[in-house]
Amino acid sequence: MKPQKNFNRAMIKATCLAGMGRLVDATKLIQRSMTNLSQSMLHGAKVVPSTDAANQSQAKAESDSSAKLTAKSTTEPVAKPLIKSTSSASGNFVEDQFEFEGQLYPYRLFVPASAKVVPQQKFPLVVLLHGCKQDALDFSQGTAMNQLASEQHCLVLYPEQITAANSGRCWNWFEPEHQLRGQGEPGMIAALTLHVLASHGGKKAQIPEPDPARVYIAGLSAGGAMATLVAGLYPDIYAALGVHSGLPAGSASSLLTALNAMQIASPQTLAEVSAIPTIVFHGSADATVHPDNSEHIARAAQAAFAQAGIILTACESQGGTDARAALRTVYSDAKGVAQIERWSIAEGDHAWSGGDAAGSYTDPQGPSASAAMLAFFLQHRLKS
């Protein structure tokens, strides 16, 4: 079997391992495969791309070119008929699907029961992106955001990654084709958000009218990394950003650099960074995504505000719960409005702080990230 074919297969397996959260195994496999490939080349082995790899590369190039040429048309939302809806005392949980670039993406939308009480009111919309090995339902249970949204009269949208795009349901934040406006996963998330904004409301609508000036996005881990990308690419849609155990936008451009950024922490590398209000949560004992990534996200936000001519003043305070202490740093503008908020959770793991144990990757003992994020979000709105 040819060395290049062995290498290609190893990369596919490493991707699967990373999607399963086995980062150390994935890193070792990549390093071992690169060493074997290098030795084969040094010993005179003729390395040529396999037919499958060449075909995949050609198909990818054609797909990229097509996406760029039709970027405007691919962001046009296409909704499929409603699948089903589940009602509870707190509200209605709609399950549906959305088509983008030929793929169907499931999603869920929470509509608070208060929508029936104040039908003329425009509701804020919070977009939440799950982490690896999660789905929309699991993430909604783990964050317990629906209950808070019911109390604060907010809609909550949960886009869902498909296994055809990533076997571990991770958002592909580290791939260059998913780091551009108008295409890939950021394009899908933005298009779905616009679909929800445009297709609901009115006298006969079952879902209240969302407020386009109060749309927010947040995520956990890979979802947090994708949220930083989406917010940066679409500052005209999202009024604020929340990142839990995530990474800065542009901190990786391949699986190998992604694993490195997760273990060592990497600063933001995208040339254009928008001054968007940002709240960050990270556990100090996170062994999956290095806690320093939260500092890089906060610093990038500070730099963006400084570039926009907005001076921020930092104020630290101790908080948390009896079980989990937390250091909270708030960066406020001249009017006293918090533009950046960073929480460092003492001994916190790679898990949603203050989450519900009914969902995966949660730390019920920590301060509520959902409550803090929602309170932060509702201070901000897009400037007209």
GROMACS .gro file of C-alpha atoms in nm:
model
  384
    1MET     CA    1   0.000   0.000   0.000
    2LYS     CA    2   0.137   0.344  -0.093
    3PRO     CA    3   0.269   0.570   0.186
    4GLN     CA    4   0.047   0.860   0.079
    5LYS     CA    5  -0.265   0.642   0.096
    6ASN     CA    6  -0.167   0.527   0.445
    7PHE     CA    7  -0.122   0.891   0.543
    8ASN     CA    8  -0.460   0.995   0.401
    9ARG     CA    9  -0.636   0.718   0.593
   10ALA     CA   10  -0.452   0.811   0.911
   11MET     CA   11  -0.570   1.172   0.878
   12ILE     CA   12  -0.930   1.055   0.843
   13LYS     CA   13  -0.893   0.839   1.154
   14ALA     CA   14  -0.730   1.128   1.344
   15THR     CA   15  -1.026   1.350   1.256
   16CYS     CA   16  -1.264   1.088   1.397
   17LEU     CA   17  -1.056   1.058   1.715
   18ALA     CA   18  -1.060   1.435   1.761
   19GLY     CA   19  -1.436   1.438   1.708
   20MET     CA   20  -1.468   1.180   1.985
   21GLY     CA   21  -1.266   1.400   2.219
   22ARG     CA   22  -0.959   1.173   2.208
   23LEU     CA   23  -0.721   1.461   2.138
   24VAL     CA   24  -0.403   1.298   2.270
   25ASP     CA   25  -0.459   0.987   2.055
   26ALA     CA   26  -0.532   1.205   1.751
   27THR     CA   27  -0.215   1.408   1.803
   28LYS     CA   28   0.001   1.096   1.844
   29LEU     CA   29  -0.148   0.940   1.530
   30ILE     CA   30  -0.080   1.256   1.327
   31GLN     CA   31   0.279   1.279   1.452
   32ARG     CA   32   0.343   0.909   1.389
   33SER     CA   33   0.196   0.924   1.039
   34MET     CA   34   0.396   1.233   0.944
   35THR     CA   35   0.715   1.063   1.064
   36ASN     CA   36   0.639   0.748   0.861
   37LEU     CA   37   0.563   0.952   0.552
   38SER     CA   38   0.885   1.151   0.586
   39GLN     CA   39   1.091   0.831   0.626
   40SER     CA   40   0.933   0.681   0.315
   41MET     CA   41   1.022   0.988   0.114
   42LEU     CA   42   1.380   0.989   0.243
   43HIS     CA   43   1.421   0.624   0.138
   44GLY     CA   44   1.326   0.701  -0.220
   45ALA     CA   45   0.962   0.601  -0.213
   46LYS     CA   46   0.767   0.777  -0.485
   47VAL     CA   47   0.481   0.956  -0.317
   48VAL     CA   48   0.190   1.049  -0.540
   49PRO     CA   49  -0.159   1.157  -0.440
   50SER     CA   50  -0.404   0.869  -0.441
   51THR     CA   51  -0.686   0.880  -0.693
   52ASP     CA   52  -0.940   0.923  -0.413
   53ALA     CA   53  -0.744   1.208  -0.257
   54ALA     CA   54  -0.698   1.378  -0.595
   55ASN     CA   55  -1.066   1.349  -0.671
   56GLN     CA   56  -1.157   1.483  -0.328
   57SER     CA   57  -0.915   1.773  -0.371
   58GLN     CA   58  -1.057   1.857  -0.715
   59ALA     CA   59  -1.413   1.831  -0.589
   60LYS     CA   60  -1.329   2.054  -0.292
   61ALA     CA   61  -1.171   2.316  -0.521
   62GLU     CA   62  -1.475   2.313  -0.748
   63SER     CA   63  -1.704   2.337  -0.446
   64ASP     CA   64  -1.506   2.630  -0.302
   65SER     CA   65  -1.513   2.813  -0.633
   66SER     CA   66  -1.885   2.753  -0.671
   67ALA     CA   67  -1.951   2.872  -0.315
   68LYS     CA   68  -1.759   3.195  -0.376
   69LEU     CA   69  -1.930   3.262  -0.708
   70THR     CA   70  -2.275   3.198  -0.561
   71ALA     CA   71  -2.216   3.327  -0.209
   72LYS     CA   72  -2.518   3.554  -0.229
   73SER     CA   73  -2.754   3.283  -0.349
   74THR     CA   74  -2.633   3.020  -0.100
   75THR     CA   75  -2.726   3.240   0.193
   76GLU     CA   76  -3.089   3.252   0.083
   77PRO     CA   77  -3.280   3.057   0.349
   78VAL     CA   78  -3.487   2.757   0.251
   79ALA     CA   79  -3.708   2.602   0.517
   80LYS     CA   80  -3.867   2.259   0.507
   81PRO     CA   81  -4.214   2.184   0.650
   82LEU     CA   82  -4.238   2.181   1.028
   83ILE     CA   83  -4.143   1.845   1.179
   84LYS     CA   84  -4.292   1.868   1.526
   85SER     CA   85  -4.338   2.081   1.834
   86THR     CA   86  -4.329   2.000   2.207
   87SER     CA   87  -4.517   2.212   2.460
   88SER     CA   88  -4.444   2.265   2.829
   89ALA     CA   89  -4.536   2.512   3.101
   90SER     CA   90  -4.237   2.732   3.012
   91GLY     CA   91  -4.305   2.739   2.639
   92ASN     CA   92  -4.306   2.562   2.306
   93PHE     CA   93  -4.001   2.377   2.167
   94VAL     CA   94  -4.018   2.361   1.788
   95GLU     CA   95  -3.815   2.102   1.596
   96ASP     CA   96  -3.752   2.177   1.229
   97GLN     CA   97  -3.489   2.162   0.955
   98PHE     CA   98  -3.319   2.413   0.729
   99GLU     CA   99  -3.156   2.368   0.389
  100PHE     CA  100  -2.827   2.536   0.307
  101GLU     CA  101  -2.586   2.457   0.021
  102GLY     CA  102  -2.774   2.134  -0.051
  103GLN     CA  103  -2.762   2.004   0.308
  104LEU     CA  104  -3.046   1.976   0.558
  105TYR     CA  105  -2.959   2.097   0.908
  106PRO     CA  106  -3.189   2.017   1.202
  107TYR     CA  107  -3.258   2.293   1.449
  108ARG     CA  108  -3.476   2.368   1.750
  109LEU     CA  109  -3.643   2.693   1.846
  110PHE     CA  110  -3.772   2.770   2.193
  111VAL     CA  111  -4.073   3.002   2.213
  112PRO     CA  112  -4.160   3.119   2.568
  113ALA     CA  113  -4.514   3.085   2.692
  114SER     CA  114  -4.513   3.459   2.761
  115ALA     CA  115  -4.541   3.510   2.383
  116LYS     CA  116  -4.915   3.452   2.420
  117VAL     CA  117  -4.940   3.709   2.699
  118VAL     CA  118  -4.754   3.990   2.520
  119PRO     CA  119  -4.814   3.909   2.150
  120GLN     CA  120  -4.721   4.258   2.027
  121GLN     CA  121  -4.380   4.257   2.191
  122LYS     CA  122  -4.065   4.192   1.990
  123PHE     CA  123  -3.855   3.919   2.152
  124PRO     CA  124  -3.473   3.900   2.172
  125LEU     CA  125  -3.322   3.599   1.994
  126VAL     CA  126  -3.035   3.396   2.143
  127VAL     CA  127  -2.850   3.155   1.911
  128LEU     CA  128  -2.673   2.870   2.097
  129LEU     CA  129  -2.416   2.641   1.933
  130HIS     CA  130  -2.356   2.302   2.097
  131GLY     CA  131  -2.018   2.137   2.145
  132CYS     CA  132  -1.876   1.809   2.010
  133LYS     CA  133  -2.076   1.491   2.073
  134GLN     CA  134  -2.383   1.702   2.152
  135ASP     CA  135  -2.701   1.793   1.969
  136ALA     CA  136  -2.959   2.070   2.004
  137LEU     CA  137  -3.179   1.887   2.256
  138ASP     CA  138  -2.887   1.781   2.475
  139PHE     CA  139  -2.745   2.134   2.475
  140SER     CA  140  -3.077   2.292   2.560
  141GLN     CA  141  -3.108   2.060   2.860
  142GLY     CA  142  -2.751   2.114   2.977
  143THR     CA  143  -2.757   2.493   2.957
  144ALA     CA  144  -3.112   2.521   3.100
  145MET     CA  145  -3.137   2.832   2.886
  146ASN     CA  146  -3.500   2.773   2.794
  147GLN     CA  147  -3.622   2.825   3.150
  148LEU     CA  148  -3.429   3.151   3.180
  149ALA     CA  149  -3.549   3.259   2.836
  150SER     CA  150  -3.906   3.197   2.944
  151GLU     CA  151  -3.858   3.429   3.241
  152GLN     CA  152  -3.686   3.698   3.029
  153HIS     CA  153  -3.919   3.668   2.727
  154CYS     CA  154  -3.653   3.551   2.479
  155LEU     CA  155  -3.649   3.315   2.183
  156VAL     CA  156  -3.366   3.060   2.172
  157LEU     CA  157  -3.240   2.905   1.848
  158TYR     CA  158  -3.030   2.586   1.855
  159PRO     CA  159  -2.869   2.505   1.517
  160GLU     CA  160  -2.744   2.147   1.499
  161GLN     CA  161  -2.433   2.007   1.329
  162ILE     CA  162  -2.481   1.703   1.106
  163THR     CA  163  -2.265   1.389   1.113
  164ALA     CA  164  -2.213   1.418   0.736
  165ALA     CA  165  -2.010   1.733   0.806
  166ASN     CA  166  -1.832   1.603   1.117
  167SER     CA  167  -1.863   1.253   1.262
  168GLY     CA  168  -1.833   1.389   1.616
  169ARG     CA  169  -2.088   1.667   1.553
  170CYS     CA  170  -1.814   1.927   1.605
  171TRP     CA  171  -1.848   2.256   1.423
  172ASN     CA  172  -1.557   2.280   1.177
  173TRP     CA  173  -1.421   2.609   1.313
  174PHE     CA  174  -1.064   2.516   1.219
  175GLU     CA  175  -1.120   2.467   0.844
  176PRO     CA  176  -1.053   2.769   0.617
  177GLU     CA  177  -1.368   2.709   0.411
  178HIS     CA  178  -1.567   2.758   0.731
  179GLN     CA  179  -1.399   3.085   0.822
  180LEU     CA  180  -1.548   3.310   0.553
  181ARG     CA  181  -1.863   3.516   0.525
  182GLY     CA  182  -2.136   3.390   0.294
  183GLN     CA  183  -2.043   3.023   0.287
  184GLY     CA  184  -1.980   2.713   0.496
  185GLU     CA  185  -2.107   2.671   0.849
  186PRO     CA  186  -2.090   3.043   0.941
  187GLY     CA  187  -2.302   3.114   0.633
  188MET     CA  188  -2.553   2.846   0.733
  189ILE     CA  189  -2.585   2.975   1.090
  190ALA     CA  190  -2.628   3.334   0.972
  191ALA     CA  191  -2.881   3.231   0.706
  192LEU     CA  192  -3.080   3.029   0.959
  193THR     CA  193  -3.077   3.325   1.197
  194LEU     CA  194  -3.209   3.554   0.921
  195HIS     CA  195  -3.471   3.294   0.833
  196VAL     CA  196  -3.602   3.295   1.190
  197LEU     CA  197  -3.600   3.675   1.193
  198ALA     CA  198  -3.786   3.699   0.863
  199SER     CA  199  -4.033   3.412   0.882
  200HIS     CA  200  -4.196   3.473   1.220
  201GLY     CA  201  -4.423   3.737   1.362
  202GLY     CA  202  -4.749   3.886   1.247
  203LYS     CA  203  -5.107   3.851   1.368
  204LYS     CA  204  -5.147   3.488   1.257
  205ALA     CA  205  -4.801   3.366   1.349
  206GLN     CA  206  -4.753   3.100   1.616
  207ILE     CA  207  -4.408   3.239   1.691
  208PRO     CA  208  -4.370   3.604   1.804
  209GLU     CA  209  -4.174   3.857   1.608
  210PRO     CA  210  -3.801   3.852   1.695
  211ASP     CA  211  -3.622   4.181   1.754
  212PRO     CA  212  -3.350   4.216   1.485
  213ALA     CA  213  -3.164   4.466   1.705
  214ARG     CA  214  -3.132   4.212   1.988
  215VAL     CA  215  -2.983   3.897   1.837
  216TYR     CA  216  -2.703   3.723   2.027
  217ILE     CA  217  -2.484   3.418   1.969
  218ALA     CA  218  -2.298   3.189   2.211
  219GLY     CA  219  -2.150   2.840   2.217
  220LEU     CA  220  -1.956   2.576   2.408
  221SER     CA  221  -1.614   2.442   2.306
  222ALA     CA  222  -1.622   2.392   1.927
  223GLY     CA  223  -1.953   2.578   1.935
  224GLY     CA  224  -1.783   2.862   2.121
  225ALA     CA  225  -1.504   2.874   1.863
  226MET     CA  226  -1.762   2.884   1.584
  227ALA     CA  227  -1.958   3.154   1.767
  228THR     CA  228  -1.650   3.381   1.771
  229LEU     CA  229  -1.618   3.333   1.396
  230VAL     CA  230  -1.985   3.394   1.319
  231ALA     CA  231  -2.006   3.705   1.540
  232GLY     CA  232  -1.694   3.848   1.378
  233LEU     CA  233  -1.812   3.775   1.026
  234TYR     CA  234  -2.164   3.905   1.085
  235PRO     CA  235  -2.146   4.209   1.318
  236ASP     CA  236  -2.450   4.339   1.128
  237ILE     CA  237  -2.662   4.053   1.267
  238TYR     CA  238  -2.534   3.977   1.617
  239ALA     CA  239  -2.533   4.237   1.895
  240ALA     CA  240  -2.320   4.039   2.143
  241LEU     CA  241  -2.113   3.721   2.175
  242GLY     CA  242  -2.081   3.455   2.445
  243VAL     CA  243  -1.801   3.196   2.453
  244HIS     CA  244  -1.773   2.908   2.699
  245SER     CA  245  -1.454   2.697   2.693
  246GLY     CA  246  -1.392   2.806   2.334
  247LEU     CA  247  -1.114   2.945   2.119
  248PRO     CA  248  -1.041   3.273   1.939
  249ALA     CA  249  -1.151   3.322   1.580
  250GLY     CA  250  -0.878   3.224   1.334
  251SER     CA  251  -0.667   3.044   1.594
  252ALA     CA  252  -0.635   2.737   1.366
  253SER     CA  253  -0.647   2.654   0.996
  254SER     CA  254  -0.626   2.273   1.006
  255LEU     CA  255  -0.689   1.980   1.240
  256LEU     CA  256  -0.326   1.977   1.348
  257THR     CA  257  -0.319   2.349   1.432
  258ALA     CA  258  -0.657   2.313   1.604
  259LEU     CA  259  -0.522   2.045   1.836
  260ASN     CA  260  -0.223   2.267   1.907
  261ALA     CA  261  -0.443   2.568   1.984
  262MET     CA  262  -0.658   2.359   2.216
  263GLN     CA  263  -0.360   2.234   2.413
  264ILE     CA  264  -0.133   2.539   2.414
  265ALA     CA  265  -0.372   2.830   2.338
  266SER     CA  266  -0.334   3.052   2.037
  267PRO     CA  267  -0.415   3.420   1.989
  268GLN     CA  268  -0.668   3.547   1.738
  269THR     CA  269  -0.521   3.568   1.388
  270LEU     CA  270  -0.804   3.702   1.169
  271ALA     CA  271  -0.712   4.038   1.019
  272GLU     CA  272  -1.050   4.201   1.082
  273VAL     CA  273  -1.197   4.186   1.432
  274SER     CA  274  -1.521   4.366   1.512
  275ALA     CA  275  -1.580   4.554   1.837
  276ILE     CA  276  -1.862   4.332   1.959
  277PRO     CA  277  -1.966   4.303   2.325
  278THR     CA  278  -1.823   3.973   2.450
  279ILE     CA  279  -1.867   3.755   2.758
  280VAL     CA  280  -1.630   3.462   2.818
  281PHE     CA  281  -1.648   3.167   3.060
  282HIS     CA  282  -1.369   2.912   3.114
  283GLY     CA  283  -1.277   2.663   3.384
  284SER     CA  284  -0.923   2.687   3.520
  285ALA     CA  285  -0.890   2.305   3.522
  286ASP     CA  286  -1.005   2.257   3.163
  287ALA     CA  287  -0.782   1.983   3.015
  288THR     CA  288  -0.952   1.983   2.674
  289VAL     CA  289  -0.927   2.350   2.572
  290HIS     CA  290  -0.650   2.546   2.745
  291PRO     CA  291  -0.791   2.818   2.974
  292ASP     CA  292  -0.555   3.079   2.826
  293ASN     CA  293  -0.778   3.079   2.518
  294SER     CA  294  -1.034   3.280   2.714
  295GLU     CA  295  -0.771   3.545   2.784
  296HIS     CA  296  -0.688   3.564   2.412
  297ILE     CA  297  -1.056   3.612   2.328
  298ALA     CA  298  -1.088   3.892   2.585
  299ARG     CA  299  -0.769   4.060   2.465
  300ALA     CA  300  -0.883   4.049   2.103
  301ALA     CA  301  -1.210   4.213   2.206
  302GLN     CA  302  -1.020   4.481   2.401
  303ALA     CA  303  -0.802   4.551   2.098
  304ALA     CA  304  -1.108   4.581   1.874
  305PHE     CA  305  -1.273   4.832   2.108
  306ALA     CA  306  -0.950   5.030   2.135
  307GLN     CA  307  -0.924   5.039   1.757
  308ALA     CA  308  -1.279   5.173   1.748
  309GLY     CA  309  -1.175   5.450   1.985
  310ILE     CA  310  -1.364   5.312   2.286
  311ILE     CA  311  -1.167   5.314   2.609
  312LEU     CA  312  -1.259   5.042   2.858
  313THR     CA  313  -1.188   5.028   3.230
  314ALA     CA  314  -1.137   4.692   3.400
  315CYS     CA  315  -1.281   4.596   3.737
  316GLU     CA  316  -1.220   4.259   3.909
  317SER     CA  317  -1.442   4.094   4.166
  318GLN     CA  318  -1.467   3.756   4.337
  319GLY     CA  319  -1.784   3.557   4.291
  320GLY     CA  320  -1.900   3.207   4.214
  321THR     CA  321  -2.072   2.960   4.444
  322ASP     CA  322  -1.987   2.777   4.767
  323ALA     CA  323  -1.847   2.492   4.555
  324ARG     CA  324  -1.678   2.697   4.280
  325ALA     CA  325  -1.504   3.028   4.331
  326ALA     CA  326  -1.482   3.255   4.027
  327LEU     CA  327  -1.285   3.561   3.923
  328ARG     CA  328  -1.502   3.800   3.725
  329THR     CA  329  -1.338   4.079   3.525
  330VAL     CA  330  -1.566   4.342   3.370
  331TYR     CA  331  -1.445   4.595   3.111
  332SER     CA  332  -1.681   4.893   3.102
  333ASP     CA  333  -1.701   5.197   2.875
  334ALA     CA  334  -1.724   5.562   2.983
  335LYS     CA  335  -2.100   5.524   3.040
  336GLY     CA  336  -2.047   5.230   3.274
  337VAL     CA  337  -2.183   4.970   3.030
  338ALA     CA  338  -2.000   4.635   3.040
  339GLN     CA  339  -1.859   4.566   2.694
  340ILE     CA  340  -1.642   4.266   2.790
  341GLU     CA  341  -1.689   4.022   3.075
  342ARG     CA  342  -1.455   3.736   3.158
  343TRP     CA  343  -1.522   3.462   3.413
  344SER     CA  344  -1.249   3.225   3.531
  345ILE     CA  345  -1.403   2.935   3.723
  346ALA     CA  346  -1.171   2.788   3.987
  347GLU     CA  347  -1.119   2.413   3.934
  348GLY     CA  348  -1.381   2.424   3.657
  349ASP     CA  349  -1.363   2.146   3.400
  350HIS     CA  350  -1.450   2.146   3.029
  351ALA     CA  351  -1.819   2.191   3.104
  352TRP     CA  352  -2.099   2.449   3.101
  353SER     CA  353  -2.079   2.627   3.436
  354GLY     CA  354  -2.396   2.609   3.642
  355GLY     CA  355  -2.555   2.376   3.389
  356ASP     CA  356  -2.811   2.105   3.444
  357ALA     CA  357  -2.684   1.748   3.490
  358ALA     CA  358  -2.961   1.635   3.254
  359GLY     CA  359  -2.733   1.743   2.971
  360SER     CA  360  -2.376   1.644   2.886
  361TYR     CA  361  -2.063   1.848   2.965
  362THR     CA  362  -2.214   2.043   3.253
  363ASP     CA  363  -2.086   2.159   3.591
  364PRO     CA  364  -2.391   2.214   3.813
  365GLN     CA  365  -2.167   2.334   4.098
  366GLY     CA  366  -2.042   2.643   3.913
  367PRO     CA  367  -2.201   2.987   3.878
  368SER     CA  368  -2.466   2.998   3.605
  369ALA     CA  369  -2.308   3.084   3.272
  370SER     CA  370  -2.655   3.095   3.115
  371ALA     CA  371  -2.782   3.356   3.363
  372ALA     CA  372  -2.466   3.567   3.332
  373MET     CA  373  -2.469   3.554   2.952
  374LEU     CA  374  -2.836   3.640   2.923
  375ALA     CA  375  -2.799   3.933   3.163
  376PHE     CA  376  -2.498   4.056   2.966
  377PHE     CA  377  -2.670   4.014   2.628
  378LEU     CA  378  -2.981   4.207   2.724
  379GLN     CA  379  -2.770   4.517   2.794
  380HIS     CA  380  -2.681   4.541   2.425
  381ARG     CA  381  -2.852   4.601   2.095
  382LEU     CA  382  -2.735   4.670   1.741
  383LYS     CA  383  -2.686   5.036   1.665
  384SER     CA  384  -2.917   5.157   1.391
   0.00000   0.00000   0.00000
